[in-house]
Short mmCIF file of C-alpha atoms in Angstrom, two decimals:
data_model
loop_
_atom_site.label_atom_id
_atom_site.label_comp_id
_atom_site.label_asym_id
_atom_site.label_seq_id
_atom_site.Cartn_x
_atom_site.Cartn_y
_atom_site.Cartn_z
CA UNK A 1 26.88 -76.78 272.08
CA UNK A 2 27.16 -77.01 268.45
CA UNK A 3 30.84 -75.79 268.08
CA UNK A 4 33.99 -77.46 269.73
CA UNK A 5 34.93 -75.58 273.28
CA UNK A 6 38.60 -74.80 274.43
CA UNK A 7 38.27 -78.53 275.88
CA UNK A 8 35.15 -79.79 274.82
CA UNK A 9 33.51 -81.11 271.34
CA UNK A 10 30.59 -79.85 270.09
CA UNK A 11 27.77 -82.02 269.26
CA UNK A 12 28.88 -81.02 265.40
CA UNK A 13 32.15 -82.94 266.18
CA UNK A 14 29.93 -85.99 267.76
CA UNK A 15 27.69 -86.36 265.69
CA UNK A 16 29.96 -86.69 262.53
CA UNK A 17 32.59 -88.67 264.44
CA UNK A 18 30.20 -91.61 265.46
CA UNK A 19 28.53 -91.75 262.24
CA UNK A 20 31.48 -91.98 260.11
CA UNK A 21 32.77 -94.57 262.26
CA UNK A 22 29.59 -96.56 262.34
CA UNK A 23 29.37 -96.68 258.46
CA UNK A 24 33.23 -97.17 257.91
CA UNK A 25 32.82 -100.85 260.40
CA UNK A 26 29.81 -101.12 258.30
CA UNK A 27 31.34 -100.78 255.11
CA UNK A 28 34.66 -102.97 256.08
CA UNK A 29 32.57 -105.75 256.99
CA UNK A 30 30.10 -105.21 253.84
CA UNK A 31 33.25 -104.85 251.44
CA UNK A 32 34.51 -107.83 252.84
CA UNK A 33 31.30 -109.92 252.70
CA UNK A 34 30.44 -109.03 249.11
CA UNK A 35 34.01 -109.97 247.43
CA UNK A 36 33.16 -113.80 248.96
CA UNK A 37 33.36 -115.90 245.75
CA UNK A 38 30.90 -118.35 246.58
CA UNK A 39 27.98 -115.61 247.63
CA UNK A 40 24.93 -115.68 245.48
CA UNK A 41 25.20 -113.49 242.56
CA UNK A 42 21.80 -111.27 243.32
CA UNK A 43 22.13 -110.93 246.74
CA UNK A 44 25.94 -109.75 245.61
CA UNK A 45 25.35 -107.10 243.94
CA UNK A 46 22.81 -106.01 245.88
CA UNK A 47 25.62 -105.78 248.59
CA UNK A 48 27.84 -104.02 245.87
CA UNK A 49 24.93 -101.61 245.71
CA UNK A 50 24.97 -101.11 249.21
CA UNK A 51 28.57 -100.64 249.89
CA UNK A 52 28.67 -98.01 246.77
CA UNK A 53 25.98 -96.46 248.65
CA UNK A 54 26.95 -95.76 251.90
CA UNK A 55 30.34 -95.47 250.98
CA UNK A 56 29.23 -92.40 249.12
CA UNK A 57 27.65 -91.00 252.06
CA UNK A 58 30.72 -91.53 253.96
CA UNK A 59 32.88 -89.15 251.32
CA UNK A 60 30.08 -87.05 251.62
CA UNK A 61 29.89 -86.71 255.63
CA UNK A 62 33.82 -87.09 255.46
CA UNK A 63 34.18 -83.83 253.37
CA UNK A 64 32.08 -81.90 255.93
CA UNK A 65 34.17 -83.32 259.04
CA UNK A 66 37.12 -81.87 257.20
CA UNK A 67 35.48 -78.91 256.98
CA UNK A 68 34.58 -78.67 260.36
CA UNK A 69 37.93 -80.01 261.65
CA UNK A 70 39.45 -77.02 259.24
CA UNK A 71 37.00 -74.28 260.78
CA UNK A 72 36.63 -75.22 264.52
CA UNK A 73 38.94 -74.88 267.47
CA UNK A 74 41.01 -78.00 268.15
CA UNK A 75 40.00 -78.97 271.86
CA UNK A 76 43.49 -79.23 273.75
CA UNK A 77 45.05 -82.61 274.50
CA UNK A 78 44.22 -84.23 277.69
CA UNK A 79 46.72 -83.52 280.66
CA UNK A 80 49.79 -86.01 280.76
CA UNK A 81 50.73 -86.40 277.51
CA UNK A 82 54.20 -87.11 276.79
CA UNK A 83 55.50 -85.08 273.48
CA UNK A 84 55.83 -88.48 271.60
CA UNK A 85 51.91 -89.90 272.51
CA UNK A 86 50.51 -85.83 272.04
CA UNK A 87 52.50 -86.29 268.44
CA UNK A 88 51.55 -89.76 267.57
CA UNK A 89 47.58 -89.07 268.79
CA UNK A 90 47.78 -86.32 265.98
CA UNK A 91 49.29 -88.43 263.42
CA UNK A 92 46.89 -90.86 263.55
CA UNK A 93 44.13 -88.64 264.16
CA UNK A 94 44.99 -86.74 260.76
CA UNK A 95 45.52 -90.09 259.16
CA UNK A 96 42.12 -91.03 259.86
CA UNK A 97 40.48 -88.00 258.58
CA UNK A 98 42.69 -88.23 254.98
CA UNK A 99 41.81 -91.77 254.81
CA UNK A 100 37.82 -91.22 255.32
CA UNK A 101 38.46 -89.12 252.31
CA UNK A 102 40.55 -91.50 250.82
CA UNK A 103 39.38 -94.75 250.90
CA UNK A 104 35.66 -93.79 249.51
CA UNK A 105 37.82 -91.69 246.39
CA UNK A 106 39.70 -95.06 245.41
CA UNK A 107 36.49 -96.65 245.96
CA UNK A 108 34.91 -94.49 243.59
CA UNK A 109 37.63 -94.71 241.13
CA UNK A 110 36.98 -98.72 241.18
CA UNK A 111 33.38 -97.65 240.30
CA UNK A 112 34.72 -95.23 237.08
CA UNK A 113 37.09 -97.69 236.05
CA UNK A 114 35.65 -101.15 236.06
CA UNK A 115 35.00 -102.56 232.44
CA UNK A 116 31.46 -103.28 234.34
CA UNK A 117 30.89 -100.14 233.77
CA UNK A 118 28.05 -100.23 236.99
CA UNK A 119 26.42 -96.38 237.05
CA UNK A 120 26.51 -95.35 240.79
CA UNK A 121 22.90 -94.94 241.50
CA UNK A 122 23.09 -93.96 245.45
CA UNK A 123 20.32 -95.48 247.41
CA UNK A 124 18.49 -95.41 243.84
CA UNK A 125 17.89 -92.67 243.80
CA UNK A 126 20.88 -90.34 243.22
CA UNK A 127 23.44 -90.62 240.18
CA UNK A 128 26.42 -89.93 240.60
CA UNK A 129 29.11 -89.48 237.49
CA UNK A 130 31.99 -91.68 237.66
CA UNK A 131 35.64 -90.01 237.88
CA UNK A 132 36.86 -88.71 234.27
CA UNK A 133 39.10 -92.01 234.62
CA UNK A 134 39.98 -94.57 231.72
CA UNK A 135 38.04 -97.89 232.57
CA UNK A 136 40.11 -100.94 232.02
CA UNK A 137 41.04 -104.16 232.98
CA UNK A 138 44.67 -103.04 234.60
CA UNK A 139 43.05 -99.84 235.80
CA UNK A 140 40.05 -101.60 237.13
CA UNK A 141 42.62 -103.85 239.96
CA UNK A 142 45.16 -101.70 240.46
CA UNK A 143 42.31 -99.51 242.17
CA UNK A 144 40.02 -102.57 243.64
CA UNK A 145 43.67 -103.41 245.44
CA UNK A 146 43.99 -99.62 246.15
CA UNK A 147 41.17 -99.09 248.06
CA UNK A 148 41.24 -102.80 249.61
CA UNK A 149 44.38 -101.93 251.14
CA UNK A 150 43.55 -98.68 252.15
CA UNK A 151 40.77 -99.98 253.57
CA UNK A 152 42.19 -102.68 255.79
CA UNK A 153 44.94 -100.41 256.42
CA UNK A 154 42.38 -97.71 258.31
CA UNK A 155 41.17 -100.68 260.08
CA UNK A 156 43.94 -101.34 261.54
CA UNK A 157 44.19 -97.57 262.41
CA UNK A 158 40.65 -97.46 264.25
CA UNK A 159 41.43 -100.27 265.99
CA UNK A 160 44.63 -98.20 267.50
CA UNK A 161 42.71 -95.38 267.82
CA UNK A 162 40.04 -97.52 269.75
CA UNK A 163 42.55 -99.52 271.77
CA UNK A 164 43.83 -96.19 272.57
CA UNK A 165 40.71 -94.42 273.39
CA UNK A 166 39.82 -97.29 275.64
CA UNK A 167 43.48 -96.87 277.52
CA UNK A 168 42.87 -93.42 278.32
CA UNK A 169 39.15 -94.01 279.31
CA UNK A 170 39.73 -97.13 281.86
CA UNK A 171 43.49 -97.49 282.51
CA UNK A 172 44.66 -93.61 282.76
CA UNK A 173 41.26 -92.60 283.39
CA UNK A 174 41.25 -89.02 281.66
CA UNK A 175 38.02 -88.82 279.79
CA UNK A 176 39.02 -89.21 276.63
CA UNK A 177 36.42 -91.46 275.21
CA UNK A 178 33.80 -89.41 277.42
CA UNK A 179 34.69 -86.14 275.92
CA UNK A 180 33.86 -87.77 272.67
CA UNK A 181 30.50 -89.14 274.32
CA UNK A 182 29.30 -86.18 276.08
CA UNK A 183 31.45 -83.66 275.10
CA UNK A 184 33.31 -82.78 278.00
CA UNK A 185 36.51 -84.77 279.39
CA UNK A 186 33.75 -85.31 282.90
CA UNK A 187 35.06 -85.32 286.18
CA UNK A 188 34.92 -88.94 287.80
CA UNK B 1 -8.73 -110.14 201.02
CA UNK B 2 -5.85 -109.70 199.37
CA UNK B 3 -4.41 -106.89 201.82
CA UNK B 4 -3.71 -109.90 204.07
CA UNK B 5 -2.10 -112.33 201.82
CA UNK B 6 1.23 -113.42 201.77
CA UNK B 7 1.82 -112.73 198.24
CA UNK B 8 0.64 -109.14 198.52
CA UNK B 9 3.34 -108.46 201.68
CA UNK B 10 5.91 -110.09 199.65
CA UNK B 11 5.87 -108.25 196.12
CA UNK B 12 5.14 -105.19 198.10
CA UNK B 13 8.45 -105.67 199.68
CA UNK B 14 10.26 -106.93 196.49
CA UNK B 15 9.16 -103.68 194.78
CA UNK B 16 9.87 -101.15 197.18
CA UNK B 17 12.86 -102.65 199.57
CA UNK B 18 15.07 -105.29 197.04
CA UNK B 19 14.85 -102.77 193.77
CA UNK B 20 13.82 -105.48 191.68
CA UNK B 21 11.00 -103.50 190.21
CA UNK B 22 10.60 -104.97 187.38
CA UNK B 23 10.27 -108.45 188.98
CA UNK B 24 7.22 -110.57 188.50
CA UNK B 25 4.98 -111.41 191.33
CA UNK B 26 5.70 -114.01 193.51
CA UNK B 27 2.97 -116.18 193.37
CA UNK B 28 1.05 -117.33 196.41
CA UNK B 29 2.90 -120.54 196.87
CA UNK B 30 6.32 -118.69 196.54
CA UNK B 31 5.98 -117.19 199.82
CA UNK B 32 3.74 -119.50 201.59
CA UNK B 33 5.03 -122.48 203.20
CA UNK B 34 7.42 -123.90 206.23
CA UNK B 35 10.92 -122.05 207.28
CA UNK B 36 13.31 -122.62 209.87
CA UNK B 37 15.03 -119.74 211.29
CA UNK B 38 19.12 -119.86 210.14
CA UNK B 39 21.96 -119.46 212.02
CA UNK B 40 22.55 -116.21 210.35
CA UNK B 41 19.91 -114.68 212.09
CA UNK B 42 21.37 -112.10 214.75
CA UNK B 43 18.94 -111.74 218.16
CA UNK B 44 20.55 -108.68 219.10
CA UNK B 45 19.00 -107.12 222.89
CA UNK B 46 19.61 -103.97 224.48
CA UNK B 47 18.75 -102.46 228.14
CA UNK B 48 19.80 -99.31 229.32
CA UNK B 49 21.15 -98.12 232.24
CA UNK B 50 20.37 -95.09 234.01
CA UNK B 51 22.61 -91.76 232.84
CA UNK B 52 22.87 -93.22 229.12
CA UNK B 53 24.35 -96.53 227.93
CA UNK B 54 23.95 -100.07 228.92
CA UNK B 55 24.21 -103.38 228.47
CA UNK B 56 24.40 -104.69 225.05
CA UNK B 57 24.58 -108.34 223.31
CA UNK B 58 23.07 -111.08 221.37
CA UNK B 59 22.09 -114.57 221.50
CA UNK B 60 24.24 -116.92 219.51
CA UNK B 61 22.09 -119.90 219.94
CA UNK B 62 18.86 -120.62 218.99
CA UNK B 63 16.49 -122.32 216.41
CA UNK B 64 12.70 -122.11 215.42
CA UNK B 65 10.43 -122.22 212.31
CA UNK B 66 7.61 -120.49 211.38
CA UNK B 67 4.88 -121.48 209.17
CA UNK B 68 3.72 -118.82 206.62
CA UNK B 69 -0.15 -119.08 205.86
CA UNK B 70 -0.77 -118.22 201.61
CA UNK B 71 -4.07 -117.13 202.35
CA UNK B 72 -4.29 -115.97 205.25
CA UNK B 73 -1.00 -113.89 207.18
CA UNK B 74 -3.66 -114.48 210.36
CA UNK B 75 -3.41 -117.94 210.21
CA UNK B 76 0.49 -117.98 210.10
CA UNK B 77 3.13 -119.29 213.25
CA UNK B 78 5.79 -118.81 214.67
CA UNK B 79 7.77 -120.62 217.56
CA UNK B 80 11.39 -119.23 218.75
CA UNK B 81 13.61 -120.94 220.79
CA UNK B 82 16.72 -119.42 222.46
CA UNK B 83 19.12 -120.84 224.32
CA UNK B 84 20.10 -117.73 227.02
CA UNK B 85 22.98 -119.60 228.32
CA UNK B 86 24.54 -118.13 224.91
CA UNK B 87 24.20 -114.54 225.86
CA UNK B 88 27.26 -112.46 224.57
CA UNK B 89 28.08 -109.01 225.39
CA UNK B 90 31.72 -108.94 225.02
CA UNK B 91 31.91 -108.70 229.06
CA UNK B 92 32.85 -112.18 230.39
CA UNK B 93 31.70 -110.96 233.73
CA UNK B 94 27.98 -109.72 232.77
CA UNK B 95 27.87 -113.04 231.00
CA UNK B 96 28.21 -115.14 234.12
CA UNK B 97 25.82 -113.01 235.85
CA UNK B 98 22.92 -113.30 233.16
CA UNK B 99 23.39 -117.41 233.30
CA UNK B 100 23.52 -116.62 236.73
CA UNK B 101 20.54 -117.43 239.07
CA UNK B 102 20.17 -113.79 239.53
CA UNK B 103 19.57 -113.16 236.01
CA UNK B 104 18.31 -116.09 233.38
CA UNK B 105 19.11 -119.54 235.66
CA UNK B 106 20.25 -121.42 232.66
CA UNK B 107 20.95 -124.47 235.21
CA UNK B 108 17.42 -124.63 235.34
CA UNK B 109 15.92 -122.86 232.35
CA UNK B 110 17.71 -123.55 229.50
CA UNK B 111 15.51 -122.27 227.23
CA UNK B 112 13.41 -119.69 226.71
CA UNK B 113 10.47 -120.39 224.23
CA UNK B 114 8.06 -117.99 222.29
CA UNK B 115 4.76 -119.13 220.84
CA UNK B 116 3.01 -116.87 218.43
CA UNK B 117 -1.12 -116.82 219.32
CA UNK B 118 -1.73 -114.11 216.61
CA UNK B 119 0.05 -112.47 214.02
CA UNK B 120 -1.58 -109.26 212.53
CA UNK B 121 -0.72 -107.65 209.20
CA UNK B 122 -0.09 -103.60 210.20
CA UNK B 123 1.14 -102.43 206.72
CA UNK B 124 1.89 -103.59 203.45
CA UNK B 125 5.32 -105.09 204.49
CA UNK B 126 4.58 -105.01 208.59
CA UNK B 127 3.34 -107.20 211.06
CA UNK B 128 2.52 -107.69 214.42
CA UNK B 129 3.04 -111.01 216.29
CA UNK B 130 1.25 -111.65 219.79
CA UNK B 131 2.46 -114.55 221.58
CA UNK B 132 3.30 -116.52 224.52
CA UNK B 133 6.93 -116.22 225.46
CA UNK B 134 7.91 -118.45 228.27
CA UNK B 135 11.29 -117.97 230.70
CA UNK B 136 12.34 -118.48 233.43
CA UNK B 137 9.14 -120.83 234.09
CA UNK B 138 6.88 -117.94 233.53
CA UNK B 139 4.77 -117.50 230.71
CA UNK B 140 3.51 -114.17 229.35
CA UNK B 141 1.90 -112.41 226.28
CA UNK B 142 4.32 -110.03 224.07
CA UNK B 143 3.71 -108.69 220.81
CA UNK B 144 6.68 -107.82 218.24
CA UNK B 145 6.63 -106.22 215.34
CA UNK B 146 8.26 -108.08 212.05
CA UNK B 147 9.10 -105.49 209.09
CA UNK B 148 9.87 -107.90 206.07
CA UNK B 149 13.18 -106.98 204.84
CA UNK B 150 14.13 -109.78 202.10
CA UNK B 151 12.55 -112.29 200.16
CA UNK B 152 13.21 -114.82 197.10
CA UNK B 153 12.44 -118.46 196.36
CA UNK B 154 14.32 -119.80 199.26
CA UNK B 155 15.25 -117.43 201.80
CA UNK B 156 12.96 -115.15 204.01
CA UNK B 157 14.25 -112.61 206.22
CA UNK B 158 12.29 -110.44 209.11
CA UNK B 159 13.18 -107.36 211.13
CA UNK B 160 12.20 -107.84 214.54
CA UNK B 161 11.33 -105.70 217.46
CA UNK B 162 9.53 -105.48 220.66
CA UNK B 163 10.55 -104.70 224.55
CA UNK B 164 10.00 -107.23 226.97
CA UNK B 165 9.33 -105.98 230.70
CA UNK B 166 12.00 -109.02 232.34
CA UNK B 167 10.26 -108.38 236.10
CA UNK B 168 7.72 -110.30 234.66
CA UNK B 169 9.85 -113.18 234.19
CA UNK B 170 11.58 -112.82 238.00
CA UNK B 171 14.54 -111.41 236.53
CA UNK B 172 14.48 -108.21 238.18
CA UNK B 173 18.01 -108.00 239.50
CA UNK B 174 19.59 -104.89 238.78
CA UNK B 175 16.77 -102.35 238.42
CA UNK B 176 16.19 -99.55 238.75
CA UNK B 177 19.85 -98.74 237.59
CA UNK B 178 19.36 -101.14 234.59
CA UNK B 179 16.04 -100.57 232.84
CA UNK B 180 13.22 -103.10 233.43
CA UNK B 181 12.64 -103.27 230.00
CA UNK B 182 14.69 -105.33 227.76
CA UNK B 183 14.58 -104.40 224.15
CA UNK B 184 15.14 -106.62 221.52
CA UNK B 185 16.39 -106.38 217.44
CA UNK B 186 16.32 -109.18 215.60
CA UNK B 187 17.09 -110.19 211.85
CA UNK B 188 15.67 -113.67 211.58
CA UNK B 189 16.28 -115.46 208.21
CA UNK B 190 14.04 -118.48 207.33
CA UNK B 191 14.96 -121.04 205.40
CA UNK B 192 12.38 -122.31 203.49
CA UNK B 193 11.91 -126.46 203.72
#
C-alpha cells in the first residue's frame, strides 16, 4: 500500500525514509572527505560538486517526506511504551525530519554566501539560484560551521535513532525496524 | 602591396584613432623593427560561469617581443610568455586552485608560451595572429585578433583578443559550470629596442 495504515507504513513512507537516510550517511561521509586539506584540488571539487548535488536532492525528497508526514496518518506507537520513550521517540523523530530540511538549507546558504561564488549546477545539469543572501567572508563561516554542526549533530541523532531501532527490533523484539522494512510491525 | 605594410596600418591608425590628423606619415622604418612587450601591458582573461558572471583576472607576469616586418605585416612575429603562477582575480582561494594541479600546474609548467606561425592583416588597423600556444605541455594552434590602438616613435600598443578552448590544454576542471572557453583581452605595449 501506498499510504501509511492505522499500524503500518506505506511504501510512500519507505521509500522516502531509506533514501533520505542513504544519501544523508552519504553526504556526512562525502562532507567530511572533501573538507580534508591535503585532498587533491580536482578531485575536491569534484566532491564539492557532488555533495552540493545530492544534498539538493535530499532538500528536495526531504520537502516531500514533510509533506507526506503532514498528510498521512501517523501509524500508532508500538505496544509497551512508557510515556517518557513514546515522548522522546517523537522528539527525535520530529528532530530528524526539521533537520533533513535543515541541514541541506544551511548548506545551501554556504553555497549563496561563499565569496567563491560556485553556481549550484545539480548533477550538471540543473541550476539552481543561490539564497537572496549577502556573500562574505564572515557570512561565508558562520554558515560552513552552521551546517557542519548541524550536520554532525543529526549524526549523532541517526545513530540514536538506529541504536534505538535496533533495541526494539532484537532486544524487545516488537517490529519496529520491520515495520519500516516491510511495512507491517510482522508477527515473529 | 602597400595594403600590407606596416607603415600603411600605422598612419591609418594615427589618423583615425590618436587625432593627430595632421601628422606626417610615419615612414616605413618608424614602425618596423624589434619591441618587447612592457610591463604596462594588462593580459586581462575572462570565463563565465553558467547563470551569468564568472571568474575574472589578469596575469601580472610576463614578457615577450615581437618583431614588426616594414614590408611585409606577413612576415612579422610574435612570441608571448606568461608566467600563470601570477594569475590574480582578487579571490585568494581561486588563485590557489588555478596554480593548482587541477587548473594550470605551475609546479610543473611554469610557463605558458605562444608562438605566432602567421599573422594576417584583416583591416586597415586589424590583424589576425595564428600561432602555437603551448601549456600545460600541450601545444595547439589559436588565432587572436590585434586592433592597433597607439603608436609613435617608441612605443607600440595592441588590443588583443581571442578565446582559448582550456580542455585542450587538460585543464578541464570545473566545466560545464565554468565555460570551457577562456577568453582573453589584452593591451600589450611594445617597446621598441
Amino acid at each position: 500500500m501506498l499510504l501509511n495504515g492505522h499500524e503500518t507504513f506505506g511504501w510512500g513512507t519507505i521509500i522516502l525514509h531509506w533514501m533520505i537516510a542513504l544519501l544523508i550517511l552519504g553526504l556526512i561521509v562525502l562532507g567530511f572527505i572533501m573538507v580534508r586539506p591535503d585532498i587533491d584540488p580536482e578531485l575536491q571539487f569534484s566532491l564539492y560538486q557532488w555533495h552540493k548535488s545530492f544534498g539538493m536532492t535530499v532538500l528536495a525528497l526531504s520537502v516531500i517526506r514533510v509533506i507526506w508526514w503532514l498528510t498521512n496518518r501517523h501509524p500508532a506507537s508500538v505496544k509497551g511504551l512508557s510515556p517518557l520513550e513514546a515522548r522522546s521517540a517523537s522528539a527525535v523523530h520530529l528532530l530528524l525530519l526539521a533537520m533533513t530540511i535543515a541541514v541541506p538549507l544551511a548548506g545551501w546558504a554556504v553555497a549563496s554566501t561563499s565569496t567563491l561564488g560556485i553556481p549550484t549546477l545539480v548533477f550538471n545539469r540543473v541550476l539552481v539560484p543561490h539564497l537572496p543572501l549577502r556573500p562574505s567572508a564572515e557570512a561565508e563561516a558562520f554558515w560552513t560551521t552552521t551546517h557542519a554542526l548541524l550536520a554532525y549533530g543529526m549524526g549523532g541523532l541517526v545513530v540514536l535513532h538506529m541504536v534505538a531501532a535496533f533495541h526494539h527490533e532484537f532486544i524487545r523484539r516488537d517490529g519496529v525496524l520491520s515495520r519500516m522494512i516491510r511495512g507491517s510491525l510482522g508477527k515473529r | 602591396m602597400p595594403a600590407y605594410t606596416a607603415a600603411a596600418l600605422t598612419f591609418t591608425t594615427l589618423t583615425l584613432a590618436s587625432g593627430f590628423a595632421q601628422a606626417k606619415a610615419p615612414s616605413l622604418d618608424d614602425a618596423a623593427g624589434r619591441y618587447d612587450i612592457d610591463g604596462s601591458s594588462k593580459i586581462s582573461f575572462s570565463v563565465d560561469q553558467v547563470g551569468g558572471g564568472g571568474i575574472s583576472g589578469s596575469f601580472g607576469k610576463f614578457s615577450g617581443t615581437f618583431q614588426l616586418d616594414g614590408r611585409d605585416i606577413r612576415r612579422s612575429v610574435v612570441e608571448f610568455s606568461l608566467f600563470p603562477e601570477s594569475v590574480q582575480t582578487g579571490e585568494e582561494r581561486i588563485e590557489k586552485f588555478l596554480r593548482s594541479s587541477a587548473i594550470f600546474d605551475t609546479k610543473t609548467y611554469p610557463k605558458i608560451v605562444f608562438r605566432s606561425t602567421k599573422i594576417t592583416q584583416t583591416s586597415d588597423d586589424t590583424a589576425e595572429i595564428e600561432g602555437n600556444l603551448t601549456a600545460k605541455g600541450m601545444t595547439k594552434t589559436e588565432h587572436f585578433t590585434a586592433t592597433l590602438t597607439k603608436w609613435n616613435r617608441r612605443v607600440i600598443s595592441f588590443h588583443i583578443q581571442g578565446g582559448v578552448y582550456r580542455t585542450r590544454y587538460n585543464m578541464s576542471t570545473g566545466t560545464p559550470i565554468y565555460s570551457n572557453i577562456v577568453q582573453f583581452d589584452m593591451v600589450v605595449n611594445g617597446q621598441k629596442h
